[in-house]
PDB file of C-alpha atoms in Angstrom:
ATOM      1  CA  UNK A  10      -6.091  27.519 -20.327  1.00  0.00           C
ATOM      2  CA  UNK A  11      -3.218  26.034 -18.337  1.00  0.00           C
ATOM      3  CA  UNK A  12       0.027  28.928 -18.616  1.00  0.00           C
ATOM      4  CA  UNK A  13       2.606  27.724 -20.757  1.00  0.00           C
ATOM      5  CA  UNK A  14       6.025  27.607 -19.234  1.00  0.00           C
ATOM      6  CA  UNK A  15       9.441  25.919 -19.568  1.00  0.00           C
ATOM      7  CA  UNK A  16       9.805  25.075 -15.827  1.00  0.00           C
ATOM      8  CA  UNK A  17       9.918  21.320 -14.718  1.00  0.00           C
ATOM      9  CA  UNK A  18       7.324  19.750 -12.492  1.00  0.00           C
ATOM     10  CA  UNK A  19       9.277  20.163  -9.204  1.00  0.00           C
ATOM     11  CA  UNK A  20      10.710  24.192  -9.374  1.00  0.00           C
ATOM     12  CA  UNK A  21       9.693  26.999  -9.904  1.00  0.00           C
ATOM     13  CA  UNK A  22       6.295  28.843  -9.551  1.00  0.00           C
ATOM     14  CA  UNK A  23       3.571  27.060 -10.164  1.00  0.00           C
ATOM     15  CA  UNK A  24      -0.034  27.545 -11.311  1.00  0.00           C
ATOM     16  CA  UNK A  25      -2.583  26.013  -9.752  1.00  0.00           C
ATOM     17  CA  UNK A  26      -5.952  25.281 -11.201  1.00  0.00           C
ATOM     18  CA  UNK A  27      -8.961  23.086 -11.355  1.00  0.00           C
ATOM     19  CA  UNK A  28      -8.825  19.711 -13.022  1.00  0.00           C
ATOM     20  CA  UNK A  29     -12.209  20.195 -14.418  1.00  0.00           C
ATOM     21  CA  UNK A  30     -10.478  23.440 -16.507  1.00  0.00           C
ATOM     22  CA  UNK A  31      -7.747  20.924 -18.039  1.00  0.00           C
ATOM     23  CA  UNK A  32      -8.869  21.036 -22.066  1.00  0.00           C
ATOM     24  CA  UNK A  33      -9.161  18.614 -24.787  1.00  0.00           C
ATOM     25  CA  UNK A  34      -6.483  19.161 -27.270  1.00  0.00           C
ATOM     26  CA  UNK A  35      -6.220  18.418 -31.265  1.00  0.00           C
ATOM     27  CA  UNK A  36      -3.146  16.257 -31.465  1.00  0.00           C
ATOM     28  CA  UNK A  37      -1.939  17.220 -34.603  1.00  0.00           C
ATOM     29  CA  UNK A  38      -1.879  21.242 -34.380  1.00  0.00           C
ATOM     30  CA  UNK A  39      -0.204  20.814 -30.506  1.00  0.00           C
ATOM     31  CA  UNK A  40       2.381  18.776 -32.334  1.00  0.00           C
ATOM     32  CA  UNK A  41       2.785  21.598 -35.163  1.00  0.00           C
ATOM     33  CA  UNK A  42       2.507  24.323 -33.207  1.00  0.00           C
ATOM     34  CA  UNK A  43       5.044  22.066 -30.652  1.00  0.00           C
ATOM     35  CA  UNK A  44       2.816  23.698 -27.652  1.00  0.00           C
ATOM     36  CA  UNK A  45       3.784  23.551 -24.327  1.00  0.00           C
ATOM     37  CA  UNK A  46       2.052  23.112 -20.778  1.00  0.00           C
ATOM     38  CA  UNK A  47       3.002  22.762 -17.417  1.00  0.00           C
ATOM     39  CA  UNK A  48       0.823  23.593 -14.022  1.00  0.00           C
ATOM     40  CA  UNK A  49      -0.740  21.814 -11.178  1.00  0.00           C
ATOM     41  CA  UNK A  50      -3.842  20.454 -10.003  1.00  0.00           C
ATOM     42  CA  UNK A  51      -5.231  18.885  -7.023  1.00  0.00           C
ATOM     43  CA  UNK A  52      -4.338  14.985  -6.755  1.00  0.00           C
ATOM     44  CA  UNK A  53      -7.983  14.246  -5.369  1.00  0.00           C
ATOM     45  CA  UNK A  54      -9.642  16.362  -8.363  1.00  0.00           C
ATOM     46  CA  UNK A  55      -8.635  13.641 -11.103  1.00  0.00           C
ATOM     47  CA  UNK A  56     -11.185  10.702 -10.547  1.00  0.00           C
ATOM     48  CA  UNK A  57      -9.152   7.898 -11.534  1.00  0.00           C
ATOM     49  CA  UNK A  58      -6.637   9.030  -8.496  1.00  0.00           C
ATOM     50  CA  UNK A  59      -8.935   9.874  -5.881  1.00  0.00           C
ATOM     51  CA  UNK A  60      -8.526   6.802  -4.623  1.00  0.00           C
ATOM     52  CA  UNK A  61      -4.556   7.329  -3.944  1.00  0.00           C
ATOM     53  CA  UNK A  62      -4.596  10.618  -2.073  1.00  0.00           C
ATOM     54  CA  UNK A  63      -2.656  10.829   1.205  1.00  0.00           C
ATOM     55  CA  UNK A  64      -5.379  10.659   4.197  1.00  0.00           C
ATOM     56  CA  UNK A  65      -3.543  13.550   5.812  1.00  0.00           C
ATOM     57  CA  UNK A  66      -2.763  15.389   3.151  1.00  0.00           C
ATOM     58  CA  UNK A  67      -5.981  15.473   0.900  1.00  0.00           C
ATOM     59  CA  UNK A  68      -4.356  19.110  -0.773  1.00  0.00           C
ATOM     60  CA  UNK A  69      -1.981  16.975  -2.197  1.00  0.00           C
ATOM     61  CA  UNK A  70      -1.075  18.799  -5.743  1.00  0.00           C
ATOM     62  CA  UNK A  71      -0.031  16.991  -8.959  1.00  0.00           C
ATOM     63  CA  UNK A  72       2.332  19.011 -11.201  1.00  0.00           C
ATOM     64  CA  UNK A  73       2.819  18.402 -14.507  1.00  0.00           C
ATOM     65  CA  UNK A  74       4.337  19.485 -17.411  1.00  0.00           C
ATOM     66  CA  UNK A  75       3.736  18.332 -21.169  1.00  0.00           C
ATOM     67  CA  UNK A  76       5.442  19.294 -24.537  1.00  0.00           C
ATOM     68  CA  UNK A  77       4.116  18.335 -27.975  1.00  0.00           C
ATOM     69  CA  UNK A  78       6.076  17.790 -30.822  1.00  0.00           C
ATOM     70  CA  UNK A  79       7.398  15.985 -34.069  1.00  0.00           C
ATOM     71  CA  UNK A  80      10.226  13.950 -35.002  1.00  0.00           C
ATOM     72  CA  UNK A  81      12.332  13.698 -38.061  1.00  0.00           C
ATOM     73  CA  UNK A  82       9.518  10.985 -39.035  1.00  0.00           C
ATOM     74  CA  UNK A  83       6.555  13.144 -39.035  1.00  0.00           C
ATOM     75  CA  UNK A  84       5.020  11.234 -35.932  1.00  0.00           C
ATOM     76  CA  UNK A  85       3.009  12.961 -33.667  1.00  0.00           C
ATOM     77  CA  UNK A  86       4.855  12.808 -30.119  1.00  0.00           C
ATOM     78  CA  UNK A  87       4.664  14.622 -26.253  1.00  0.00           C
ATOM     79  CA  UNK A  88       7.189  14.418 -23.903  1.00  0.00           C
ATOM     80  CA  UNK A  89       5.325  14.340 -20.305  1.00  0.00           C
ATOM     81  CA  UNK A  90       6.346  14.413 -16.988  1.00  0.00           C
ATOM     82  CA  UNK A  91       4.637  14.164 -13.577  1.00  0.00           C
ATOM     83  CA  UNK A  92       5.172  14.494  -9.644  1.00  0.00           C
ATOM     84  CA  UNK A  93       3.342  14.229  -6.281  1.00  0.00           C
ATOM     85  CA  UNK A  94       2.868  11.815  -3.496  1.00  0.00           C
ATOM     86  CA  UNK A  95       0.584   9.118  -2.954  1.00  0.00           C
ATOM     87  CA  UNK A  96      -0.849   7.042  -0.085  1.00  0.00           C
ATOM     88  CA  UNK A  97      -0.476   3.369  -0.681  1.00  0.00           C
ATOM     89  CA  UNK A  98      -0.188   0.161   2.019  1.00  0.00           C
ATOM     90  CA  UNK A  99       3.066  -0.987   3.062  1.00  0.00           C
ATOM     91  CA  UNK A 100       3.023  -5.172   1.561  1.00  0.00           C
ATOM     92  CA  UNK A 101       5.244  -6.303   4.950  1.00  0.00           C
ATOM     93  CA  UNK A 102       2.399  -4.316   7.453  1.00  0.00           C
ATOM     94  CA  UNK A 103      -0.134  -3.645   5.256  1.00  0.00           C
ATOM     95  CA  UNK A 104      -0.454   0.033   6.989  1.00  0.00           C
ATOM     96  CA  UNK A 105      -0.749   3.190   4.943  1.00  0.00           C
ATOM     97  CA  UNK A 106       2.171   5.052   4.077  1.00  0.00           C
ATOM     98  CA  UNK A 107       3.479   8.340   1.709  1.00  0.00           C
ATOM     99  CA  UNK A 108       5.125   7.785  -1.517  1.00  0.00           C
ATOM    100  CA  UNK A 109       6.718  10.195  -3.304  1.00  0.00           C
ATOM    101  CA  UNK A 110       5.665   9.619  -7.021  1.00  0.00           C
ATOM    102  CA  UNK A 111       7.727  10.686 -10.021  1.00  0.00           C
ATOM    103  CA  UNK A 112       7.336   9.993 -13.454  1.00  0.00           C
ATOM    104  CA  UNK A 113       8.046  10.667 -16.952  1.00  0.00           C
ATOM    105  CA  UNK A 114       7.625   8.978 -20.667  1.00  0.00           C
ATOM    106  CA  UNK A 115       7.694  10.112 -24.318  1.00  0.00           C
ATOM    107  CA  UNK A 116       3.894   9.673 -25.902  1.00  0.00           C
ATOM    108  CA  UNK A 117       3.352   8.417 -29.427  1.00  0.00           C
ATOM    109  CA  UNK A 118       0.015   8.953 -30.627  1.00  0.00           C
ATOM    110  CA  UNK A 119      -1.819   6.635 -32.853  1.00  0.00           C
ATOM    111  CA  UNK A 120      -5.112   5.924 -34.379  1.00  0.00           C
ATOM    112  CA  UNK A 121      -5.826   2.199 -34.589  1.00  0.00           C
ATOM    113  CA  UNK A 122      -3.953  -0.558 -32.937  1.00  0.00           C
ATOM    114  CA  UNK A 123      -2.123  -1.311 -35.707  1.00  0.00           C
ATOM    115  CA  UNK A 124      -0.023   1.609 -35.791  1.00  0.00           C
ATOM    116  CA  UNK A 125      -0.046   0.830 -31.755  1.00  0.00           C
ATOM    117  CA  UNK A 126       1.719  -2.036 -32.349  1.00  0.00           C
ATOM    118  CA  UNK A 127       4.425  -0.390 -34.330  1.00  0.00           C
ATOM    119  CA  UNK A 128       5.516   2.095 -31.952  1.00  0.00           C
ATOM    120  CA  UNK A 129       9.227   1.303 -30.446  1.00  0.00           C
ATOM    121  CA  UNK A 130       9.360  -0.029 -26.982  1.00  0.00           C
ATOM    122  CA  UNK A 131      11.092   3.672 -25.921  1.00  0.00           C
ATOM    123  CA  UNK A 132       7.948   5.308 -26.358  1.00  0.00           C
ATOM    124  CA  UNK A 133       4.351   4.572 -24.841  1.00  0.00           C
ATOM    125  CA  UNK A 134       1.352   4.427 -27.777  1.00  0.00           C
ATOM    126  CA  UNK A 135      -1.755   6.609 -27.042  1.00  0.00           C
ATOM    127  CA  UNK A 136      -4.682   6.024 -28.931  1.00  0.00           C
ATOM    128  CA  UNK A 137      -6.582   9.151 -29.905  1.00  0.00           C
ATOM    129  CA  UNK A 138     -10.113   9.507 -31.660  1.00  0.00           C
ATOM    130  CA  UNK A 139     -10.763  10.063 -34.973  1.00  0.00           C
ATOM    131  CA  UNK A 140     -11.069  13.862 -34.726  1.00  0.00           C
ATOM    132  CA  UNK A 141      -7.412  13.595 -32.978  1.00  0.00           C
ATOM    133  CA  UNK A 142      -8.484  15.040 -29.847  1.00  0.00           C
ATOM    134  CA  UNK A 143      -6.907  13.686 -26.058  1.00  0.00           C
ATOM    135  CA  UNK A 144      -7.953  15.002 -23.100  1.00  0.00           C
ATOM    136  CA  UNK A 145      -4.688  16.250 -20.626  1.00  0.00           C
ATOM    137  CA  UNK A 146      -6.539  15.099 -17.796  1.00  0.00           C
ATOM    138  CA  UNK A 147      -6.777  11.433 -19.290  1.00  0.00           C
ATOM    139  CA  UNK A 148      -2.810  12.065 -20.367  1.00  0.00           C
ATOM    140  CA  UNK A 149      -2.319  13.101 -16.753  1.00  0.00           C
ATOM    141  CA  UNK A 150      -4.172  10.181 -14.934  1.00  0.00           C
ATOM    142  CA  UNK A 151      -2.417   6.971 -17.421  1.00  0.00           C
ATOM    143  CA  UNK A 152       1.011   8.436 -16.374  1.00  0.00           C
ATOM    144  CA  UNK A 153       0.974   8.572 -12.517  1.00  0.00           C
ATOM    145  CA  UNK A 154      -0.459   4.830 -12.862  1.00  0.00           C
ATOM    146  CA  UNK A 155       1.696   4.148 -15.391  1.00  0.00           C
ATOM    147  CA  UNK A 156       4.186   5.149 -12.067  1.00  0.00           C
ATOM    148  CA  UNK A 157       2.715   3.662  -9.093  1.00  0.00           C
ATOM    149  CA  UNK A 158       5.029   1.027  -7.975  1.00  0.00           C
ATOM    150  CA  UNK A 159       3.713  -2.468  -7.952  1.00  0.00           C
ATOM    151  CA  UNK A 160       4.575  -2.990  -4.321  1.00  0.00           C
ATOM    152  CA  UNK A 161       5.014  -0.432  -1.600  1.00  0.00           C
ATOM    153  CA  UNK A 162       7.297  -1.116   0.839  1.00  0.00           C
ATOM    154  CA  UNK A 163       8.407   1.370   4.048  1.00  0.00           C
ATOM    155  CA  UNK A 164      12.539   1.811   4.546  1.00  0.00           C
ATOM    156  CA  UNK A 165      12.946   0.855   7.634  1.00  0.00           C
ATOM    157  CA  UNK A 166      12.153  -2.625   8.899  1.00  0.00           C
ATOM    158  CA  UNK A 167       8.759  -2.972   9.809  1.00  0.00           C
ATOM    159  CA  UNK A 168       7.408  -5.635  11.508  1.00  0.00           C
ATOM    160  CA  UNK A 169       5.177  -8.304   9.242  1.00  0.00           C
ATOM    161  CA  UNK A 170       1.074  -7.705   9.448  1.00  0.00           C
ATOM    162  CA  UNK A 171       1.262 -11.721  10.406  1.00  0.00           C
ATOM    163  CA  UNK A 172       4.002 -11.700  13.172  1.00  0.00           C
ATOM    164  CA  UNK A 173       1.397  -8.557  15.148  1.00  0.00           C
ATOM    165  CA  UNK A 174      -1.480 -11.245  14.820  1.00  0.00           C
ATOM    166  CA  UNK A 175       0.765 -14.150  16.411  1.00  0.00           C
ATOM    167  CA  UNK A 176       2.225 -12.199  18.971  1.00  0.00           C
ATOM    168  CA  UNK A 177      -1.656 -10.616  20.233  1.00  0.00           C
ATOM    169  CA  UNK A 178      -2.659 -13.712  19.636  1.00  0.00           C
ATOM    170  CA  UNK A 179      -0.011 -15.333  22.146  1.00  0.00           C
ATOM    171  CA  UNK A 180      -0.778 -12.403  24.487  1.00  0.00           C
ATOM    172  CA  UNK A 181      -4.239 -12.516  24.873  1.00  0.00           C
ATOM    173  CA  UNK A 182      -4.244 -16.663  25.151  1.00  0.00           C
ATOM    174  CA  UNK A 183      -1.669 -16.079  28.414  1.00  0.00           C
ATOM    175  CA  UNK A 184      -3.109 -16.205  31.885  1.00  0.00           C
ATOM    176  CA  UNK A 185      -2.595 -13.830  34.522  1.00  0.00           C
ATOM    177  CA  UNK A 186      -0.543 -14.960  37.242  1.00  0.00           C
ATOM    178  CA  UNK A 187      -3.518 -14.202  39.623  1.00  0.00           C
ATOM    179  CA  UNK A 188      -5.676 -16.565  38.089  1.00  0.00           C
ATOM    180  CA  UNK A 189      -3.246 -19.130  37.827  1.00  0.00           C
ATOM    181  CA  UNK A 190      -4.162 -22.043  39.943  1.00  0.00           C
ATOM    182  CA  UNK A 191      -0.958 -22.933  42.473  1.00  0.00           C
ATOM    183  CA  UNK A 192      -0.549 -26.808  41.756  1.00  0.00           C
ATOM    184  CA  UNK A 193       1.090 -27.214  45.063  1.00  0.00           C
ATOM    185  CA  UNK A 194      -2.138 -26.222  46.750  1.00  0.00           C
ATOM    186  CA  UNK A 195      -3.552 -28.956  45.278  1.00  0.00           C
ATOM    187  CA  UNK A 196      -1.569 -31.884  46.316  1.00  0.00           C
ATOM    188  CA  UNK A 197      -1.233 -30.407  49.596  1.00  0.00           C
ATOM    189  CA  UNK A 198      -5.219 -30.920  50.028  1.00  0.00           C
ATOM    190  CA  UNK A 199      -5.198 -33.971  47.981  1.00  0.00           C
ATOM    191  CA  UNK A 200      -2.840 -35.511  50.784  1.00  0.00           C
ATOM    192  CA  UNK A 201      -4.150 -33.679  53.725  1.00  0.00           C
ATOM    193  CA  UNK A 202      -5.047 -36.503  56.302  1.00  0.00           C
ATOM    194  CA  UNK A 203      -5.620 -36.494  60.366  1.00  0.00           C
ATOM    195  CA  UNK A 204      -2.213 -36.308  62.116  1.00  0.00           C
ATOM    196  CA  UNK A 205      -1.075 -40.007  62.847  1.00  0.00           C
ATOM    197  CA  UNK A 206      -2.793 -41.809  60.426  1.00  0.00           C
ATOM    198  CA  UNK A 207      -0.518 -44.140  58.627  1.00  0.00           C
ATOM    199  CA  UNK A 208      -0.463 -44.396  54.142  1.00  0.00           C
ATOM    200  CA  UNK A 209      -0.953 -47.773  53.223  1.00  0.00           C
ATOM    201  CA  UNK A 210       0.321 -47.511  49.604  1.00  0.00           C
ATOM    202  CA  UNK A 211      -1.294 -51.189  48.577  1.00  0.00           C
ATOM    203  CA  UNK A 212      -5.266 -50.584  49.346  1.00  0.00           C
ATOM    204  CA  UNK A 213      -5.141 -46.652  50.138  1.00  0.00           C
ATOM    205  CA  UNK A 214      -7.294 -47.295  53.421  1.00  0.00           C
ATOM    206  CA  UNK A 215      -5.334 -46.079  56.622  1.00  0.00           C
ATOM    207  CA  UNK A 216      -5.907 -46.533  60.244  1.00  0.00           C
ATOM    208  CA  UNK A 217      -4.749 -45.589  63.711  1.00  0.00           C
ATOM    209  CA  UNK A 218      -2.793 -48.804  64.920  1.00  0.00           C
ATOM    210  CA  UNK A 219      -5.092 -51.136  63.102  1.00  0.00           C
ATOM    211  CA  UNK A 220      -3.449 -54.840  63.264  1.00  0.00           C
ATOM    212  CA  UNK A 221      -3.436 -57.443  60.209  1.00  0.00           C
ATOM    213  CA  UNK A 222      -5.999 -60.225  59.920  1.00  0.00           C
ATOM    214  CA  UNK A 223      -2.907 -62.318  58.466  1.00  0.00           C
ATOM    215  CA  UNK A 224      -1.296 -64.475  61.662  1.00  0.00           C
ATOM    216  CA  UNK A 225       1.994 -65.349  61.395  1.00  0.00           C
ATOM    217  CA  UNK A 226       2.963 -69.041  60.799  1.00  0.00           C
ATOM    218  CA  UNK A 227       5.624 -68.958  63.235  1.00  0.00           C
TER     219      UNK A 227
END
């Protein structure tokens, strides 16, 4: 049974257990009895948030704390709060980093979706079975999603995934300078001729003193 205590999530000492030990409750005698939990349990033990666990850090613990209770209205309500950290990719570099993850809401349990749809907007409905039992690992799982940010996005100024696949890409189509044909060479052996010889520009031939076939008419 997870130890009762008034402590929030993030002081004091907490207990640490198995997720598979985390009960099913009845709704309506926590609510009566307004019964209180709080503990911890590994992130990576709670199957719907495997998937989130730091890479480094796979002991990362998820403390919790939950009170049931009633209102002035009769309505069966728990108050429950949640911290840890979770792995997630960065949108601008799409490389992993560590979030720290808090969260907290009021629950309002309910039966049918009817009575889900009258629940104020302050309070988040939970639909429960007909025998009013909820499991706290279920409770547990829906709030740190409820929490996970819809984009993750590091502090400092990373650089965009897109701008690293330009600038490799720019890299790796450059040359080295060794293999970089000299253009100079070229001309130099395109104009290479014996010393002497004279560039006729009009039919490209050239000759050593060769005379014109044209006479002159003077």
């Amino acid at each position: 049974m997870i130890a009762g205590s008034n402590s929030a999530p993030s002081g004091g000492t907490t207990l640490v257990q198995s997720a598979a030990s985390l009960p099913d409750l009845f709704v309506r005698a926590s609510c009566d009895s307004e019964r209180v939990f709080s503990g911890a349990v590994l992130l990576g033990e709670l199957p719907r948030l495997a998937a989130w666990v730091p890479a480094d850090a796979p002991g990362t613990l998820l403390t919790f704390k939950l009170r049931f209770f009633r209102d002035a209205g009769r309505d069966l309500l728990a108050e429950i709060a949640v911290r840890t950290s979770v792995q997630m990719d960065c949108a601008r570099c799409l490389k992993p980093m560590i979030l720290p993850l808090v969260g907290s809401s009021v629950l309002h349990f309910v039966y049918n979706d009817e009575q889900a749809q009258q629940v104020i907007e302050a309070r988040e409905p939970v639909l429960i079975d007909v025998e009013g039992s909820v499991s706290i690992a279920s409770l547990l799982e829906e709030e740190v999603l409820m929490a996970l940010p819809p984009v993750a996005m590091h502090e400092h100024q990373c650089r965009p995934a897109w701008q690293e696949v330009v600038d490799d890409g720019i890299k790796s189509a450059e040359p080295s300078a060794a293999a970089q044909p000299n253009p100079f060479a070229a001309l130099a052996q395109q104009w290479h001729q014996p010393a002497g010889a004279v560039r006729n520009p009009l039919n490209g031939k050239s000759g050593k003193g060769e005379k014109s076939d044209k006479t002159d008419d003077q």
